[in-house]
mmCIF file of C-alpha atoms and ligand atoms in Angstrom:
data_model
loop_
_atom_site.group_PDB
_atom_site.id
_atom_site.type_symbol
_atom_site.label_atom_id
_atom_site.label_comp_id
_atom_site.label_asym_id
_atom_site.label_seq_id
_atom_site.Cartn_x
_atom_site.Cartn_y
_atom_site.Cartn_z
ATOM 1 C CA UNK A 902 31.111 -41.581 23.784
ATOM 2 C CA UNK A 903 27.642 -42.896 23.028
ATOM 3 C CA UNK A 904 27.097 -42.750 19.403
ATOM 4 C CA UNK A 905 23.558 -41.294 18.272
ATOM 5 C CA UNK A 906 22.261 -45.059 16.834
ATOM 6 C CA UNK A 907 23.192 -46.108 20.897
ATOM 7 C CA UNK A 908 20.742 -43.692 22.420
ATOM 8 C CA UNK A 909 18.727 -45.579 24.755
ATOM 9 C CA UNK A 910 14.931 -46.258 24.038
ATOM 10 C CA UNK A 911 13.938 -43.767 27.246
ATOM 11 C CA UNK A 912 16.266 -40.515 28.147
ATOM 12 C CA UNK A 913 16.120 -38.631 31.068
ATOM 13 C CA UNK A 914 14.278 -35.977 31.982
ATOM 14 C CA UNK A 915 15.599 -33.149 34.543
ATOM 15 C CA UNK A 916 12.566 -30.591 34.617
ATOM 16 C CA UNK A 917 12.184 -30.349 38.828
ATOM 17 C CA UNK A 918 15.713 -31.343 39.918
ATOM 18 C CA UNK A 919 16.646 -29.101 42.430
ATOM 19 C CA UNK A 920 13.294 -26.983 42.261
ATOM 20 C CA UNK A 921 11.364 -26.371 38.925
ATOM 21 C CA UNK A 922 12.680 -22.972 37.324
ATOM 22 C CA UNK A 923 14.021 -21.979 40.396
ATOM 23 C CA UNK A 924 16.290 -23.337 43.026
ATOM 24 C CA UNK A 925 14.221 -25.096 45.946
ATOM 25 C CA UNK A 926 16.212 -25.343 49.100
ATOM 26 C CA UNK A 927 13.378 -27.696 50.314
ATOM 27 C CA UNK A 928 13.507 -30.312 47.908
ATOM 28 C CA UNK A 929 15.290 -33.558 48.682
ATOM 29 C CA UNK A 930 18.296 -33.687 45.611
ATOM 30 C CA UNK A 931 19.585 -36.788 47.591
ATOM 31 C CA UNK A 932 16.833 -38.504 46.467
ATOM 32 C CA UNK A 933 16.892 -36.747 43.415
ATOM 33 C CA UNK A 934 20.489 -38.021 42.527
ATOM 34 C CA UNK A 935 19.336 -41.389 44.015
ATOM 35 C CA UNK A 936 16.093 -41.635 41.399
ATOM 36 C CA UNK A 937 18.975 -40.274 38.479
ATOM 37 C CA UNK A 938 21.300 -43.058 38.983
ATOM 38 C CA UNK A 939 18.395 -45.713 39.195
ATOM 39 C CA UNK A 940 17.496 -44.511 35.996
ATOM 40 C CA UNK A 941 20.923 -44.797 34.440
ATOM 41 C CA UNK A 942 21.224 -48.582 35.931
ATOM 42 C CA UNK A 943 17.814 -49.276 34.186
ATOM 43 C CA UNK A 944 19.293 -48.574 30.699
ATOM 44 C CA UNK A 945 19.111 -44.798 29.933
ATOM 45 C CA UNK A 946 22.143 -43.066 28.577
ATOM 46 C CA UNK A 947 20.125 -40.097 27.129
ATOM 47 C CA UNK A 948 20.054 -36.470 29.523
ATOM 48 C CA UNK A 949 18.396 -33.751 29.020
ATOM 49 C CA UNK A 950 19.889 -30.544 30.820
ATOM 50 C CA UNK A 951 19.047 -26.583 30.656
ATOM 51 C CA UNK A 952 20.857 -24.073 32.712
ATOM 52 C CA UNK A 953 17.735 -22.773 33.535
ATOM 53 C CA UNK A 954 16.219 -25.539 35.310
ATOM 54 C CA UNK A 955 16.441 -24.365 39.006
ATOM 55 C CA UNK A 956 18.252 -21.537 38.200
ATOM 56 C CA UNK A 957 21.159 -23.819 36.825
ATOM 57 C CA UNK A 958 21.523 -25.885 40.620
ATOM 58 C CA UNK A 959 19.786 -29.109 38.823
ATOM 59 C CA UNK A 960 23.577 -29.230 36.466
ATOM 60 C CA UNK A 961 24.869 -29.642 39.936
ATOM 61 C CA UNK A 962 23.391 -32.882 40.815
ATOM 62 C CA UNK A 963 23.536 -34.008 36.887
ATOM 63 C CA UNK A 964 27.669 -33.783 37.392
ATOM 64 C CA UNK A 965 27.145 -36.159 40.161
ATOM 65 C CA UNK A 966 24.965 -38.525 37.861
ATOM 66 C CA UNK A 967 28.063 -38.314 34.726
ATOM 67 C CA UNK A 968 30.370 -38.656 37.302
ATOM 68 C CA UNK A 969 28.686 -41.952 38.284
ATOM 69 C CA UNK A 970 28.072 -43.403 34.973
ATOM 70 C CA UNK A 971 31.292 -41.973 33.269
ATOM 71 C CA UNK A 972 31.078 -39.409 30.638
ATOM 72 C CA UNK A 973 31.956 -41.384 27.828
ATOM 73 C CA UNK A 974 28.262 -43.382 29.053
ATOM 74 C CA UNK A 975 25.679 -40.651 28.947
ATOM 75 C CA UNK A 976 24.864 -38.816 25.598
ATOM 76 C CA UNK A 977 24.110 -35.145 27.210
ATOM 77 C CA UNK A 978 22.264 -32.594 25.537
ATOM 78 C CA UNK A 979 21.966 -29.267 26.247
ATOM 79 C CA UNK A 980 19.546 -26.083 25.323
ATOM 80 C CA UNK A 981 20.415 -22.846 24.994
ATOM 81 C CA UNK A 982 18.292 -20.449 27.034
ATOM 82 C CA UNK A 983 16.709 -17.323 26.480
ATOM 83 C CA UNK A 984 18.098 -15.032 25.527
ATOM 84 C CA UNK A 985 20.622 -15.655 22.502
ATOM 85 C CA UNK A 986 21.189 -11.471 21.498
ATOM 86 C CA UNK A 987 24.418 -11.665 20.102
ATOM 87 C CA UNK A 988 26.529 -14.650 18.438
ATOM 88 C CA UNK A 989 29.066 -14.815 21.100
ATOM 89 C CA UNK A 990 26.223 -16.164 23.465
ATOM 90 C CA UNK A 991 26.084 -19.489 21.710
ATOM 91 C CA UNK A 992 29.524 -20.184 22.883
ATOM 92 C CA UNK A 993 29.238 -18.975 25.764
ATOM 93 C CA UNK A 994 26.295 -20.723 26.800
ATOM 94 C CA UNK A 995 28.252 -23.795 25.952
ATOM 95 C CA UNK A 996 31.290 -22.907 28.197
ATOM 96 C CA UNK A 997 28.664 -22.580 31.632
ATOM 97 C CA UNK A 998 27.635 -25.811 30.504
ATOM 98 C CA UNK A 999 31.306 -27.163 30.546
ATOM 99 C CA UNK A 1000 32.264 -25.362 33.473
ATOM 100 C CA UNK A 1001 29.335 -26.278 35.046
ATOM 101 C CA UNK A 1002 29.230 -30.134 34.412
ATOM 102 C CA UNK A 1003 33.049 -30.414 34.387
ATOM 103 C CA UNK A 1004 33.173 -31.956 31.305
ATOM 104 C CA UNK A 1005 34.966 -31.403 27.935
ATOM 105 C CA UNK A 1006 32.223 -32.067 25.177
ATOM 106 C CA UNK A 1007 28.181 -31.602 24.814
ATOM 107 C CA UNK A 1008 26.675 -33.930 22.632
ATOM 108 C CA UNK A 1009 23.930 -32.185 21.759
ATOM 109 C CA UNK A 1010 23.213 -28.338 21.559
ATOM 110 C CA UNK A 1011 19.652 -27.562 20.728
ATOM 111 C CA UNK A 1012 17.883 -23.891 21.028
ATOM 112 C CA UNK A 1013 15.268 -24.549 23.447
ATOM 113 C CA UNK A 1014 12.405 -22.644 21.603
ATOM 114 C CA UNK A 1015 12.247 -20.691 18.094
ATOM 115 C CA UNK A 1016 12.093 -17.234 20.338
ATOM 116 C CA UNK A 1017 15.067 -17.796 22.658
ATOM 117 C CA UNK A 1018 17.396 -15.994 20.347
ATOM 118 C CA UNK A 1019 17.111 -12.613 19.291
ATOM 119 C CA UNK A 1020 19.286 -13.692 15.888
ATOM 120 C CA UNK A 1021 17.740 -15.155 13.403
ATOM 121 C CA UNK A 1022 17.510 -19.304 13.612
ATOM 122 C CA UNK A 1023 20.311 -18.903 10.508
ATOM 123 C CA UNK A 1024 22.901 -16.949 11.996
ATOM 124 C CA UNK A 1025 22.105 -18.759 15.890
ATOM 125 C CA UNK A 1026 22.486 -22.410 14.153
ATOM 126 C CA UNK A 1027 25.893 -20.892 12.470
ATOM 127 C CA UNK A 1028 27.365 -20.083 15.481
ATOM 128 C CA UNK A 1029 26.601 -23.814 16.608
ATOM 129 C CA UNK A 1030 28.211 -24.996 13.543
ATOM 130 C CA UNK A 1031 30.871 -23.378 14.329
ATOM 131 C CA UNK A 1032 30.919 -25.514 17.860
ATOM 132 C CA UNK A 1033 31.043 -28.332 16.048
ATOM 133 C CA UNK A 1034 33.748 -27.992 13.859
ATOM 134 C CA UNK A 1035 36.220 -26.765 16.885
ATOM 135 C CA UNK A 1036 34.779 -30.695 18.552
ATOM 136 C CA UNK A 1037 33.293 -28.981 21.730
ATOM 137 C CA UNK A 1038 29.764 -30.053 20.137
ATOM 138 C CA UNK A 1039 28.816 -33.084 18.827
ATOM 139 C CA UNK A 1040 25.333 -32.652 17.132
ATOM 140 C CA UNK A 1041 23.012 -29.926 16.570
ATOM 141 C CA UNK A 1042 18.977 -30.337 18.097
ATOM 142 C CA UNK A 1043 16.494 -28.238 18.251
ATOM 143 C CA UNK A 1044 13.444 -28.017 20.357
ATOM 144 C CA UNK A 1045 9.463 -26.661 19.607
ATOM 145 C CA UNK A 1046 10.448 -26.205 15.575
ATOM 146 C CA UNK A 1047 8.352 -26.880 12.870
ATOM 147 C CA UNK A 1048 9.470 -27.862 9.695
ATOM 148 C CA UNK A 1049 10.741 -24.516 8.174
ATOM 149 C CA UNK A 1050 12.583 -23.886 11.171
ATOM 150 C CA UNK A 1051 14.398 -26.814 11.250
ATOM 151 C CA UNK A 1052 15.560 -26.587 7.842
ATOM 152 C CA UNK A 1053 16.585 -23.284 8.475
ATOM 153 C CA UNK A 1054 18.605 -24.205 11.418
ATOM 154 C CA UNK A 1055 20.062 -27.256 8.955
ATOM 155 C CA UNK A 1056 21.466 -24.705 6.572
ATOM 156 C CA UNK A 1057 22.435 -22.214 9.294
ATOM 157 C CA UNK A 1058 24.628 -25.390 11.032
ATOM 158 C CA UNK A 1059 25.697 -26.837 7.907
ATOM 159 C CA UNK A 1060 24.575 -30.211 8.923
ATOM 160 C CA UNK A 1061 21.379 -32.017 9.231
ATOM 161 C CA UNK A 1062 20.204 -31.813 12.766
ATOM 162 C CA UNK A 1063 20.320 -35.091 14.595
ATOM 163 C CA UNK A 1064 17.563 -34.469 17.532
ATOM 164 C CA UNK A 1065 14.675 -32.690 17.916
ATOM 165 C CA UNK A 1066 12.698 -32.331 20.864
ATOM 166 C CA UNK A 1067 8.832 -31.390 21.161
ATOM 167 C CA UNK A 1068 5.873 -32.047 22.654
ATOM 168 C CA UNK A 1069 4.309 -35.748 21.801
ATOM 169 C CA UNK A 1070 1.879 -37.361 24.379
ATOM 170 C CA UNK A 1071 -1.287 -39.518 24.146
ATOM 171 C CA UNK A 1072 -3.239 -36.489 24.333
ATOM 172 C CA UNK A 1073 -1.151 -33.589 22.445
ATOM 173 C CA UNK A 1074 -0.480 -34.683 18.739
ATOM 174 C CA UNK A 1075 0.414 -31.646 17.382
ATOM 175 C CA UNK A 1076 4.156 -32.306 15.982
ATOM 176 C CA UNK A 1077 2.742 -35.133 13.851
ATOM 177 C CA UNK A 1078 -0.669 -33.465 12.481
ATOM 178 C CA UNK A 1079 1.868 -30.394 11.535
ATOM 179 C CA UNK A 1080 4.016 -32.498 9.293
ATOM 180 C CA UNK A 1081 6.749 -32.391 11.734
ATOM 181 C CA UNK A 1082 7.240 -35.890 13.056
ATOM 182 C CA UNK A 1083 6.775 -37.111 9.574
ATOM 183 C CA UNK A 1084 9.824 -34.683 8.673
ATOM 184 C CA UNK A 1085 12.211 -36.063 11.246
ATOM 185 C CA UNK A 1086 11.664 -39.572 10.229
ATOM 186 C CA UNK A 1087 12.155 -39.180 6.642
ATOM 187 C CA UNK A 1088 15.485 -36.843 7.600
ATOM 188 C CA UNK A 1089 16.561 -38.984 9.598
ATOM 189 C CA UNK A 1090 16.226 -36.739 12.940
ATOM 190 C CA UNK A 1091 15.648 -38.540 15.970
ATOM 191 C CA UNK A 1092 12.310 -37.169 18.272
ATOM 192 C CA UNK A 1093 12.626 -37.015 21.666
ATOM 193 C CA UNK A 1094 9.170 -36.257 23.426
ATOM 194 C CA UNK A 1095 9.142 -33.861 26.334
ATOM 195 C CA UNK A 1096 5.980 -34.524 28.578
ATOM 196 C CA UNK A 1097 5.403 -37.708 27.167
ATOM 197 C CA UNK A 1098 3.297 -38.577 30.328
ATOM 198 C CA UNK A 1099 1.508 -35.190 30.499
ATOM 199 C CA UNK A 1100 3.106 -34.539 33.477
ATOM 200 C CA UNK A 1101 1.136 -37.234 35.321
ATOM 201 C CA UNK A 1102 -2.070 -36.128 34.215
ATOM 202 C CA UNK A 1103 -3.126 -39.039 32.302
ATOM 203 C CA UNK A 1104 -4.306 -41.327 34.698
ATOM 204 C CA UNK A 1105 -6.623 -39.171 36.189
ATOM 205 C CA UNK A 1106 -8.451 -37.793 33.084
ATOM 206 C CA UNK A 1107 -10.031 -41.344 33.281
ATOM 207 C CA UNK A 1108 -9.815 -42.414 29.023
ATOM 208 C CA UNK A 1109 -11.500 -45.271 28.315
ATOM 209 C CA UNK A 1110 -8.847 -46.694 25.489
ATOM 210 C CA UNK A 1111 -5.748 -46.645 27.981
ATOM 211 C CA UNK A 1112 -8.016 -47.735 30.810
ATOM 212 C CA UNK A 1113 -8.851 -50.228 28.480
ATOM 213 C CA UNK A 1114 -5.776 -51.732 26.991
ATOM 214 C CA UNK A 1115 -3.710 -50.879 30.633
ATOM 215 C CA UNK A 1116 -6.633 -53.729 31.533
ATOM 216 C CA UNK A 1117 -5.844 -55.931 28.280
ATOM 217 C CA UNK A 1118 -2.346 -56.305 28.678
ATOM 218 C CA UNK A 1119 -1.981 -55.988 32.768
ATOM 219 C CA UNK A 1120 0.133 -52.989 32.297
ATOM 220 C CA UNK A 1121 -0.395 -49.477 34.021
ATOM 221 C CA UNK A 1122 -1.465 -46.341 31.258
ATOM 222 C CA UNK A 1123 2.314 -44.962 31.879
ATOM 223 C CA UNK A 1124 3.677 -48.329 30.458
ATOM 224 C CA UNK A 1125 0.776 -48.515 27.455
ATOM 225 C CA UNK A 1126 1.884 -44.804 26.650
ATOM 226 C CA UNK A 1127 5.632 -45.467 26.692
ATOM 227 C CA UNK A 1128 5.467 -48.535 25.209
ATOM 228 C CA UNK A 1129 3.526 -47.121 22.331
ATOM 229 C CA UNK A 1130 5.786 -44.007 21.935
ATOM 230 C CA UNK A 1131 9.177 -46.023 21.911
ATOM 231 C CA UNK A 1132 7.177 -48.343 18.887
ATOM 232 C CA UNK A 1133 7.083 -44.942 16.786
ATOM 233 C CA UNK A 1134 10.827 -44.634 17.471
ATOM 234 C CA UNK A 1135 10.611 -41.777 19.659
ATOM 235 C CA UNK A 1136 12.528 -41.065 22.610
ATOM 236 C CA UNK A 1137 10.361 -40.137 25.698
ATOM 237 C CA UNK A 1138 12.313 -38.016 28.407
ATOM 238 C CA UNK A 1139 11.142 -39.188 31.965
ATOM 239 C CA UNK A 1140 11.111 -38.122 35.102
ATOM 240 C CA UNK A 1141 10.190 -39.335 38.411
ATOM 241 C CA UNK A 1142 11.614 -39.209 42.111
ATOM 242 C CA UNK A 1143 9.867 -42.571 42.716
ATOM 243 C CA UNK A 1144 11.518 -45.680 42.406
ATOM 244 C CA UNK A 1145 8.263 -47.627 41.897
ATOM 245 C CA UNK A 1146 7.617 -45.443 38.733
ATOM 246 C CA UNK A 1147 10.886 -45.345 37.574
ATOM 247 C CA UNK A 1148 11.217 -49.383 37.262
ATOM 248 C CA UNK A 1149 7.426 -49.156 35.958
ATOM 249 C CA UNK A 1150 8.378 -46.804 33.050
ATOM 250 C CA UNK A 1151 11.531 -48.823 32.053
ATOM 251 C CA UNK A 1152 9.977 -51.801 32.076
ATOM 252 C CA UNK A 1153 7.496 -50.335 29.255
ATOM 253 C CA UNK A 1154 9.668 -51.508 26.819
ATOM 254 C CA UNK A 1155 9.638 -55.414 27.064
ATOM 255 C CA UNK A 1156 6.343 -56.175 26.063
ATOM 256 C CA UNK A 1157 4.051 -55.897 22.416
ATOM 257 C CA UNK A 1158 0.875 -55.100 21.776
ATOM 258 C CA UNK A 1159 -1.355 -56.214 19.268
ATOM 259 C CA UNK A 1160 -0.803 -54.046 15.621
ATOM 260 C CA UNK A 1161 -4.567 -53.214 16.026
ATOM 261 C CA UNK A 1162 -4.083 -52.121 19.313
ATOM 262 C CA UNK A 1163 -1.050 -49.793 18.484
ATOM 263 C CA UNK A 1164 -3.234 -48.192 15.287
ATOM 264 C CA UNK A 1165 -6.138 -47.630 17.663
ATOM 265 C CA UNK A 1166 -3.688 -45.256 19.877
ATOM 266 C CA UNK A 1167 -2.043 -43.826 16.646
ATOM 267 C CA UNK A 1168 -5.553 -42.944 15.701
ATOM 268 C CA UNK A 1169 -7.270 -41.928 18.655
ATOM 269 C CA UNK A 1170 -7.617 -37.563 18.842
ATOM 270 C CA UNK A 1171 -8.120 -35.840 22.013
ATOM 271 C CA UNK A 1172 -11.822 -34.035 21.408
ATOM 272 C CA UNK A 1173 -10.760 -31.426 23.817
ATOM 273 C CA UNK A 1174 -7.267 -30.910 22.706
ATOM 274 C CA UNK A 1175 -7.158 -32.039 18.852
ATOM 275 C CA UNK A 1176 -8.125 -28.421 17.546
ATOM 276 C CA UNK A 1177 -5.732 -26.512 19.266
ATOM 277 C CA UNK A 1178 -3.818 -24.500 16.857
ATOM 278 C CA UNK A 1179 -0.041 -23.725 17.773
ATOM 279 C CA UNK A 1180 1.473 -20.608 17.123
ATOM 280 C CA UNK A 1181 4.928 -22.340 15.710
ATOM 281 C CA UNK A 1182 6.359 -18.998 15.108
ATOM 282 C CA UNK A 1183 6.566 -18.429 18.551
ATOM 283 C CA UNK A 1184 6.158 -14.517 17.913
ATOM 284 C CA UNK A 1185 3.232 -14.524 20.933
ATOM 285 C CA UNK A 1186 0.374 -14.855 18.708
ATOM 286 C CA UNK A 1187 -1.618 -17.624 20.114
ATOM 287 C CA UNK A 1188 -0.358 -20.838 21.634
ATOM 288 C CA UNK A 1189 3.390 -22.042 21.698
ATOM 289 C CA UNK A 1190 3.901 -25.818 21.373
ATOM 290 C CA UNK A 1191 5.158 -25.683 24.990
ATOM 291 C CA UNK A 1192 3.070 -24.331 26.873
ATOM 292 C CA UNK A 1193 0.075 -25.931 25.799
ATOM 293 C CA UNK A 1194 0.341 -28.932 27.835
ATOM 294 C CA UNK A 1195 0.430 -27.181 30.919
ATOM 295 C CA UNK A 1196 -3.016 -25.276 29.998
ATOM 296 C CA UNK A 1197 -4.836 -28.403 29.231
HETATM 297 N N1 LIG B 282 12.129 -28.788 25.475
HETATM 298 C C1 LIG B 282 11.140 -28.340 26.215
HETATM 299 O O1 LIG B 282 10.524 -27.302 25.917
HETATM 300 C C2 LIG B 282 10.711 -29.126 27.416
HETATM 301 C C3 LIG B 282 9.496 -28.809 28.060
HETATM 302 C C4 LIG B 282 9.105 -29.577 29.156
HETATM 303 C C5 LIG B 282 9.908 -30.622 29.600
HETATM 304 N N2 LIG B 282 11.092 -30.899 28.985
HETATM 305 C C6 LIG B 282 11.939 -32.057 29.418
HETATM 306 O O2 LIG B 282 11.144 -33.239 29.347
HETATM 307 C C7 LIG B 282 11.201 -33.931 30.588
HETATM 308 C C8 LIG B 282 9.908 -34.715 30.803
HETATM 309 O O3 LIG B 282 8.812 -33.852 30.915
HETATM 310 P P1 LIG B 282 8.068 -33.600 32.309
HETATM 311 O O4 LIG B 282 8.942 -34.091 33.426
HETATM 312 O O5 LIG B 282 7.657 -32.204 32.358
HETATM 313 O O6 LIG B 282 6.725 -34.414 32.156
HETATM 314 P P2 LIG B 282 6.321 -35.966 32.176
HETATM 315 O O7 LIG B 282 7.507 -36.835 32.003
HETATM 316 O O8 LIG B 282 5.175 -36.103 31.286
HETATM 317 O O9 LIG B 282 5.757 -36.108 33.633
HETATM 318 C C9 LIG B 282 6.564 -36.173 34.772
HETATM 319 C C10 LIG B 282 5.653 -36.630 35.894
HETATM 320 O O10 LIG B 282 5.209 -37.955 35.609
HETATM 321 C C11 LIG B 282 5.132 -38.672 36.804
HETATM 322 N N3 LIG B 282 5.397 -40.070 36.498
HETATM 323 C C12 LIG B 282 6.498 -40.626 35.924
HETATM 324 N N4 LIG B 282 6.359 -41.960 35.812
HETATM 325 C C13 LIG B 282 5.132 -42.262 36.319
HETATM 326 C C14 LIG B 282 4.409 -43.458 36.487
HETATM 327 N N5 LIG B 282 4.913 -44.629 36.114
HETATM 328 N N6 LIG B 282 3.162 -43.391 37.062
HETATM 329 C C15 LIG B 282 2.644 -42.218 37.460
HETATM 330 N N7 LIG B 282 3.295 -41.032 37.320
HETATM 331 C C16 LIG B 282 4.520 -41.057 36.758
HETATM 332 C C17 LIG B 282 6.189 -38.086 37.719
HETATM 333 O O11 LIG B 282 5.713 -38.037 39.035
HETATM 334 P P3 LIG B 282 6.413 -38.931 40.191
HETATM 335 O O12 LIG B 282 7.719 -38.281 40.521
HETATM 336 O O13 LIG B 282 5.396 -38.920 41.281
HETATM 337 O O14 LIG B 282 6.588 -40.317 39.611
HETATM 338 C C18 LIG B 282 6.353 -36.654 37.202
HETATM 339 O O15 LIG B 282 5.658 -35.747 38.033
HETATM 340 C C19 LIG B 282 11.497 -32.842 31.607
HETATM 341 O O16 LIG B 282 12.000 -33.379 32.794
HETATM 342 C C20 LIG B 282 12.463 -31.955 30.852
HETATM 343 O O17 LIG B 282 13.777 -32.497 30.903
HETATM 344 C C21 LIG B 282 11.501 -30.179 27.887
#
């Protein structure tokens, strides 16, 4: 099994695999699986799955991807979906992930957002606990927390968490002016970024710093983004069906920048996005952490 201090540098990301939230008859999963395994042969080990990414087809072509590394290569997390309502849903959210992947073991089990369970974080994160002990689960994550909730899910699970996933991008900083990245560094909990590229978008929104040092260092923005992101010890999830990206975005990780250079992007604020307050309850009150990206 991959230990957590083997995680690769980059995981994988499987947001459109098969169709976005639903199945897409249309889309090319050949390809797909062909882009996956390219992915694992350029050093990833990490995979990010969710039964509701096209309406639980994409776990079909991730089995094909374990069954080509070999389980005991890929550390595979998955999220449980909307809606937890009762305790026995934690379990059995974990056995359609087993069933569906044909394996024996998750590594990671992480509530996908603070609202997906209609139990409080507590009594959701004792049921994963629970997981754990019986060996089914290796590590408890978490995904769009902030602080509180984390801890709460800590001393619902009994454990420190060992993952969690959120938003972090050149343009969305949110998890670290919140205190949150902070937190998961000094408790030792790794962060894995989720739209680390802004799904594409950051090329196109012309900024003169990544235009800039993409020109300094003969690199494209993806690679100056990625590069900068794995520096800060987080884990960016990617995804692409193109080969030509794929090698572009491991590759971001054999080269340095200058220390200025890496302070200028850990400085730099997004005027348009730098005020946007998140609504880290979740409750529906303004903003959720994820799906602010998508509005900006
Ligand atoms: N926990 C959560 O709430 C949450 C939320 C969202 C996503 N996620 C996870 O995070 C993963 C990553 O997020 P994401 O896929 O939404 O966003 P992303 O990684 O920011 O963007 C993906 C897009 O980037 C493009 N891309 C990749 N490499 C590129 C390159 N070198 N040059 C130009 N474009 C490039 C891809 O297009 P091409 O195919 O054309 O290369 C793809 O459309 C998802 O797949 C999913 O597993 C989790």
């Amino acid at each position: 099994m991959v230990s957590l201090n083997d995680i690769s540098k980059i995981g994988i990301g499987t947001w459109g695999i098969a169709g976005f939230l639903h199945h897409d008859k249309s889309v090319d999963t050949e390809s797909q699986l062909n882009a996956l395994k390219r992915s694992y042969d350029l050093g990833a080990n990490y995979i990010d799955c969710s039964l509701k990414y096209a309406d639980g087809v994409s776990l079909q072509i991730i089995k094909q991807i374990i069954q080509y590394a070999g389980r005991e290569n890929l550390f595979i997390s998955a999220k449980l979906e909307q809606f937890i309502q009762q305790p026995e849903d934690v379990s059995n959210q974990l056995d359609y992930y087993l069933e569906s992947l044909s394996i024996d073991s998750i590594d990671l089990l992480q509530l996908h957002a603070p609202s997906f369970t209609k139990l409080s974080i507590y009594d959701t994160y004792r049921e994963v606990g629970k997981l754990i002990n019986s060996g089914r689960v290796m590590y408890a994550g978490a995904s769009n927390f902030n602080v509180d909730q984390l801890r709460e899910a800590a001393v619902g699970c009994g454990r420190q968490l060992a993952v969690h996933e959120s938003l972090f991008n050149f343009k969305f900083r949110q998890n670290e002016d919140a205190g949150i990245l902070r937190y998961c560094n000094k408790s030792n909990i790794k962060f894995v970024a989720y739209q680390p590229l802004h799904r594409g978008k950051t090329e196109a929104s012309g900024n003169t710093l990544l235009r800039k040092l993409a020109n300094k260092y003969n690199k494209t923005q993806p690679q100056i983004i990625l590069n900068w992101l794995t520096r800060k010890g987080i884990i960016p999830l990617v995804r692409s069906d193109n080969m030509h990206h794929l090698e572009e975005d491991y590759a971001s990780v054999n080269f340095a920048m200058e220390e200025y250079d890496y302070t200028l992007i850990d400085e730099y604020r997004d005027a348009e996005t730098k005020n946007i307050s998140v609504d880290w309850s979740d409750q529906e009150m303004g903003n959720s952490i994820y799906q602010i990206a998508n509005k900006y």
